[in-house]
Amino acid sequence: MFTGIVESAGVVSGIEAEGTNLTFRIESALAPELKIDQSVSHNGVCLTVTSIADGSYTVTAIDETLKKTNLGKLAMGSWVNLERCMPANGRFDGHIVQGHVDQTGICTTVQDVDGSWLFDFQYELGHEPANQNVTVEKGSICINGVSLTVFNSEADRFRVAIIPYTYEHTNFRNLKAGDIVNLEFDIVGKYLKKMFAGYR
């Protein structure tokens, strides 16, 4: 389980195809603190560390993950947001994040508003939200592994505001209109939506 509070940004330094899977080598300051078999969130996707060496580590994404997230679009030099699992005695600074991406979205606009940034997202064409994927005004959303607060919530789009610290310490600083992001919707909202779907 994660909280959506990014610990570090890593850089893709190697990509190797293994059948339909892709193995990524990630350079990160977190590497010396990791253990093999440890789960780490990469742009909001929970992946298992398979090797560690010289300030970097490797993880493997299977074909299903590559199809449903933006990991298949990573290239050499791409930045990824990283978060280790929350310890049992940890503090919830974000919200409950499973590391299981629900669907992808597309960044439609980026606005610099004199000290912060507004990002608008729409569900990616051909990947409309399932019934349980909803946002609510002032509710939580996880975008590329970052816990954020929604506003301008609509049926197929929403907006978030990014403060300078988040902008500088995550790959939001590289996002531009047209880029694909990973979306994980609030788990409480998904369960409630599913529970009450039959009571309309």
Tab-separated table of C-alpha atoms in Angstrom:
chain	number	residue	atom	x	y	z
A	1	MET	CA	0.000	0.000	0.000
A	2	PHE	CA	1.176	3.518	-0.860
A	3	THR	CA	0.085	7.040	0.009
A	4	GLY	CA	0.810	8.974	-3.173
A	5	ILE	CA	3.592	11.011	-1.554
A	6	VAL	CA	6.504	10.700	-3.978
A	7	GLU	CA	9.845	10.048	-2.273
A	8	SER	CA	12.138	10.506	-5.229
A	9	ALA	CA	12.288	10.745	-8.994
A	10	GLY	CA	14.244	8.118	-10.908
A	11	VAL	CA	15.640	8.071	-14.429
A	12	VAL	CA	15.279	5.185	-16.880
A	13	SER	CA	18.834	4.131	-17.775
A	14	GLY	CA	18.073	0.833	-19.492
A	15	ILE	CA	15.192	-0.974	-21.199
A	16	GLU	CA	15.324	-4.629	-22.191
A	17	ALA	CA	12.589	-6.664	-23.877
A	18	GLU	CA	12.004	-10.171	-22.533
A	19	GLY	CA	9.280	-11.690	-24.677
A	20	THR	CA	6.261	-9.431	-24.195
A	21	ASN	CA	7.683	-8.000	-20.942
A	22	LEU	CA	9.944	-4.987	-20.482
A	23	THR	CA	12.652	-4.777	-17.831
A	24	PHE	CA	13.572	-1.252	-16.791
A	25	ARG	CA	16.792	-0.165	-15.106
A	26	ILE	CA	16.148	2.850	-12.896
A	27	GLU	CA	18.834	5.154	-11.539
A	28	SER	CA	17.725	6.601	-8.206
A	29	ALA	CA	19.025	7.815	-4.868
A	30	LEU	CA	16.632	5.246	-3.358
A	31	ALA	CA	18.508	2.301	-4.905
A	32	PRO	CA	20.936	1.700	-1.983
A	33	GLU	CA	17.973	1.558	0.425
A	34	LEU	CA	15.985	-1.005	-1.561
A	35	LYS	CA	15.863	-4.777	-1.220
A	36	ILE	CA	15.233	-7.439	-3.836
A	37	ASP	CA	11.531	-8.456	-3.853
A	38	GLN	CA	10.525	-5.046	-2.456
A	39	SER	CA	7.505	-3.321	-3.986
A	40	VAL	CA	8.009	0.205	-5.331
A	41	SER	CA	5.502	2.490	-7.041
A	42	HIS	CA	6.665	3.700	-10.477
A	43	ASN	CA	4.389	6.449	-11.826
A	44	GLY	CA	1.747	4.859	-9.619
A	45	VAL	CA	2.383	1.274	-10.766
A	46	CYS	CA	3.462	-1.256	-8.129
A	47	LEU	CA	6.492	-3.198	-9.433
A	48	THR	CA	8.905	-5.631	-7.748
A	49	VAL	CA	12.621	-4.906	-7.462
A	50	THR	CA	14.528	-7.751	-9.149
A	51	SER	CA	18.163	-6.590	-8.872
A	52	ILE	CA	20.206	-3.760	-7.360
A	53	ALA	CA	23.639	-2.497	-8.416
A	54	ASP	CA	25.666	0.718	-8.537
A	55	GLY	CA	22.973	3.238	-7.682
A	56	SER	CA	20.333	1.604	-9.853
A	57	TYR	CA	17.867	-1.273	-9.777
A	58	THR	CA	15.645	-3.219	-12.148
A	59	VAL	CA	11.931	-3.960	-12.317
A	60	THR	CA	9.879	-5.866	-14.879
A	61	ALA	CA	6.482	-4.889	-16.272
A	62	ILE	CA	4.367	-7.576	-17.918
A	63	ASP	CA	2.443	-7.065	-21.147
A	64	GLU	CA	-0.875	-6.439	-19.338
A	65	THR	CA	0.713	-3.648	-17.298
A	66	LEU	CA	2.315	-2.106	-20.384
A	67	LYS	CA	-1.041	-2.049	-22.175
A	68	LYS	CA	-2.985	-0.456	-19.312
A	69	THR	CA	-0.446	2.139	-18.120
A	70	ASN	CA	2.020	4.637	-19.537
A	71	LEU	CA	5.050	2.474	-18.700
A	72	GLY	CA	5.179	1.184	-22.258
A	73	LYS	CA	5.860	4.761	-23.373
A	74	LEU	CA	8.952	5.160	-21.183
A	75	ALA	CA	12.210	5.768	-23.037
A	76	MET	CA	15.843	6.146	-22.061
A	77	GLY	CA	16.102	9.254	-19.906
A	78	SER	CA	12.426	9.275	-18.901
A	79	TRP	CA	11.723	10.428	-15.347
A	80	VAL	CA	9.514	8.281	-13.112
A	81	ASN	CA	7.947	9.093	-9.749
A	82	LEU	CA	8.982	6.639	-7.022
A	83	GLU	CA	7.477	5.683	-3.670
A	84	ARG	CA	8.197	2.735	-1.420
A	85	CYS	CA	5.355	0.946	0.378
A	86	MET	CA	4.150	2.644	3.525
A	87	PRO	CA	5.508	1.031	6.733
A	88	ALA	CA	2.983	-0.339	9.215
A	89	ASN	CA	3.735	2.518	11.620
A	90	GLY	CA	3.765	5.151	8.877
A	91	ARG	CA	1.682	8.302	8.606
A	92	PHE	CA	-0.955	8.886	5.917
A	93	ASP	CA	0.145	12.146	4.365
A	94	GLY	CA	-1.693	11.425	1.085
A	95	HIS	CA	-4.508	8.898	0.662
A	96	ILE	CA	-4.842	5.117	0.278
A	97	VAL	CA	-3.132	4.123	-2.982
A	98	GLN	CA	-2.829	0.482	-4.061
A	99	GLY	CA	-0.436	0.916	-6.962
A	100	HIS	CA	-3.027	-0.636	-9.292
A	101	VAL	CA	-3.709	1.770	-12.149
A	102	ASP	CA	-7.390	1.935	-13.154
A	103	GLN	CA	-6.891	3.583	-16.526
A	104	THR	CA	-4.882	6.200	-18.362
A	105	GLY	CA	-5.701	9.824	-19.008
A	106	ILE	CA	-4.362	12.532	-21.277
A	107	CYS	CA	-3.075	15.921	-20.196
A	108	THR	CA	-5.089	18.486	-22.157
A	109	THR	CA	-3.776	21.809	-20.821
A	110	VAL	CA	-1.054	23.158	-18.538
A	111	GLN	CA	-1.359	26.672	-17.136
A	112	ASP	CA	1.315	28.581	-15.237
A	113	VAL	CA	-0.611	30.727	-12.749
A	114	ASP	CA	2.188	32.776	-11.208
A	115	GLY	CA	3.704	30.375	-8.704
A	116	SER	CA	1.650	27.235	-9.225
A	117	TRP	CA	0.365	25.215	-12.161
A	118	LEU	CA	-3.070	24.014	-13.248
A	119	PHE	CA	-3.254	20.716	-15.115
A	120	ASP	CA	-6.372	19.503	-16.915
A	121	PHE	CA	-6.829	15.798	-17.647
A	122	GLN	CA	-9.327	13.857	-19.721
A	123	TYR	CA	-9.836	10.110	-19.799
A	124	GLU	CA	-7.869	8.758	-22.748
A	125	LEU	CA	-9.939	8.253	-25.903
A	126	GLY	CA	-11.012	4.635	-26.131
A	127	HIS	CA	-10.510	4.195	-22.401
A	128	GLU	CA	-13.616	5.819	-20.975
A	129	PRO	CA	-14.048	5.304	-17.238
A	130	ALA	CA	-15.656	2.161	-15.915
A	131	ASN	CA	-18.726	2.836	-13.764
A	132	GLN	CA	-16.683	2.720	-10.573
A	133	ASN	CA	-14.057	5.228	-11.786
A	134	VAL	CA	-15.290	8.581	-10.554
A	135	THR	CA	-13.852	11.825	-9.262
A	136	VAL	CA	-15.607	14.164	-6.879
A	137	GLU	CA	-15.002	17.825	-6.141
A	138	LYS	CA	-12.224	18.136	-3.520
A	139	GLY	CA	-11.756	14.351	-3.571
A	140	SER	CA	-8.515	12.450	-4.086
A	141	ILE	CA	-6.911	11.169	-7.291
A	142	CYS	CA	-3.528	9.541	-7.887
A	143	ILE	CA	-1.785	10.760	-11.068
A	144	ASN	CA	1.513	9.079	-11.987
A	145	GLY	CA	1.782	8.033	-8.347
A	146	VAL	CA	1.107	11.516	-6.922
A	147	SER	CA	-1.771	12.039	-4.480
A	148	LEU	CA	-3.691	15.157	-5.519
A	149	THR	CA	-6.983	16.948	-4.874
A	150	VAL	CA	-9.548	17.167	-7.662
A	151	PHE	CA	-11.501	20.230	-8.709
A	152	ASN	CA	-13.614	21.049	-11.775
A	153	SER	CA	-14.717	17.417	-11.601
A	154	GLU	CA	-16.784	16.340	-14.634
A	155	ALA	CA	-17.893	13.005	-16.095
A	156	ASP	CA	-14.779	12.479	-18.202
A	157	ARG	CA	-12.292	15.109	-17.044
A	158	PHE	CA	-10.955	17.016	-14.043
A	159	ARG	CA	-8.336	19.555	-12.969
A	160	VAL	CA	-5.616	19.588	-10.317
A	161	ALA	CA	-3.340	22.314	-8.981
A	162	ILE	CA	0.384	21.685	-8.474
A	163	ILE	CA	2.464	23.629	-5.955
A	164	PRO	CA	6.104	24.470	-6.727
A	165	TYR	CA	7.532	21.739	-4.466
A	166	THR	CA	5.523	18.992	-6.171
A	167	TYR	CA	6.305	20.450	-9.594
A	168	GLU	CA	10.053	20.433	-8.949
A	169	HIS	CA	10.260	17.024	-7.230
A	170	THR	CA	8.084	14.918	-9.557
A	171	ASN	CA	7.796	14.364	-13.297
A	172	PHE	CA	4.963	16.904	-13.421
A	173	ARG	CA	7.654	19.391	-14.464
A	174	ASN	CA	8.018	17.415	-17.707
A	175	LEU	CA	4.302	16.963	-18.434
A	176	LYS	CA	2.841	18.769	-21.420
A	177	ALA	CA	-0.439	18.722	-23.312
A	178	GLY	CA	-0.872	15.398	-25.086
A	179	ASP	CA	1.100	13.324	-22.570
A	180	ILE	CA	-0.441	10.137	-21.163
A	181	VAL	CA	-0.653	9.660	-17.385
A	182	ASN	CA	-1.624	6.804	-15.074
A	183	LEU	CA	-4.798	7.269	-13.028
A	184	GLU	CA	-5.781	5.460	-9.857
A	185	PHE	CA	-9.113	6.591	-8.491
A	186	ASP	CA	-9.951	6.882	-4.808
A	187	ILE	CA	-10.515	3.376	-3.429
A	188	VAL	CA	-13.331	4.452	-1.106
A	189	GLY	CA	-15.163	6.123	-3.980
A	190	LYS	CA	-14.758	3.038	-6.182
A	191	TYR	CA	-16.187	0.699	-3.552
A	192	LEU	CA	-19.103	3.000	-2.769
A	193	LYS	CA	-19.904	3.436	-6.455
A	194	LYS	CA	-19.911	-0.325	-6.964
A	195	MET	CA	-21.945	-1.013	-3.820
A	196	PHE	CA	-24.694	1.420	-4.729
A	197	ALA	CA	-24.733	0.751	-8.470
A	198	GLY	CA	-27.650	-1.646	-8.038
A	199	TYR	CA	-29.760	0.820	-6.037
A	200	ARG	CA	-30.571	3.288	-8.808
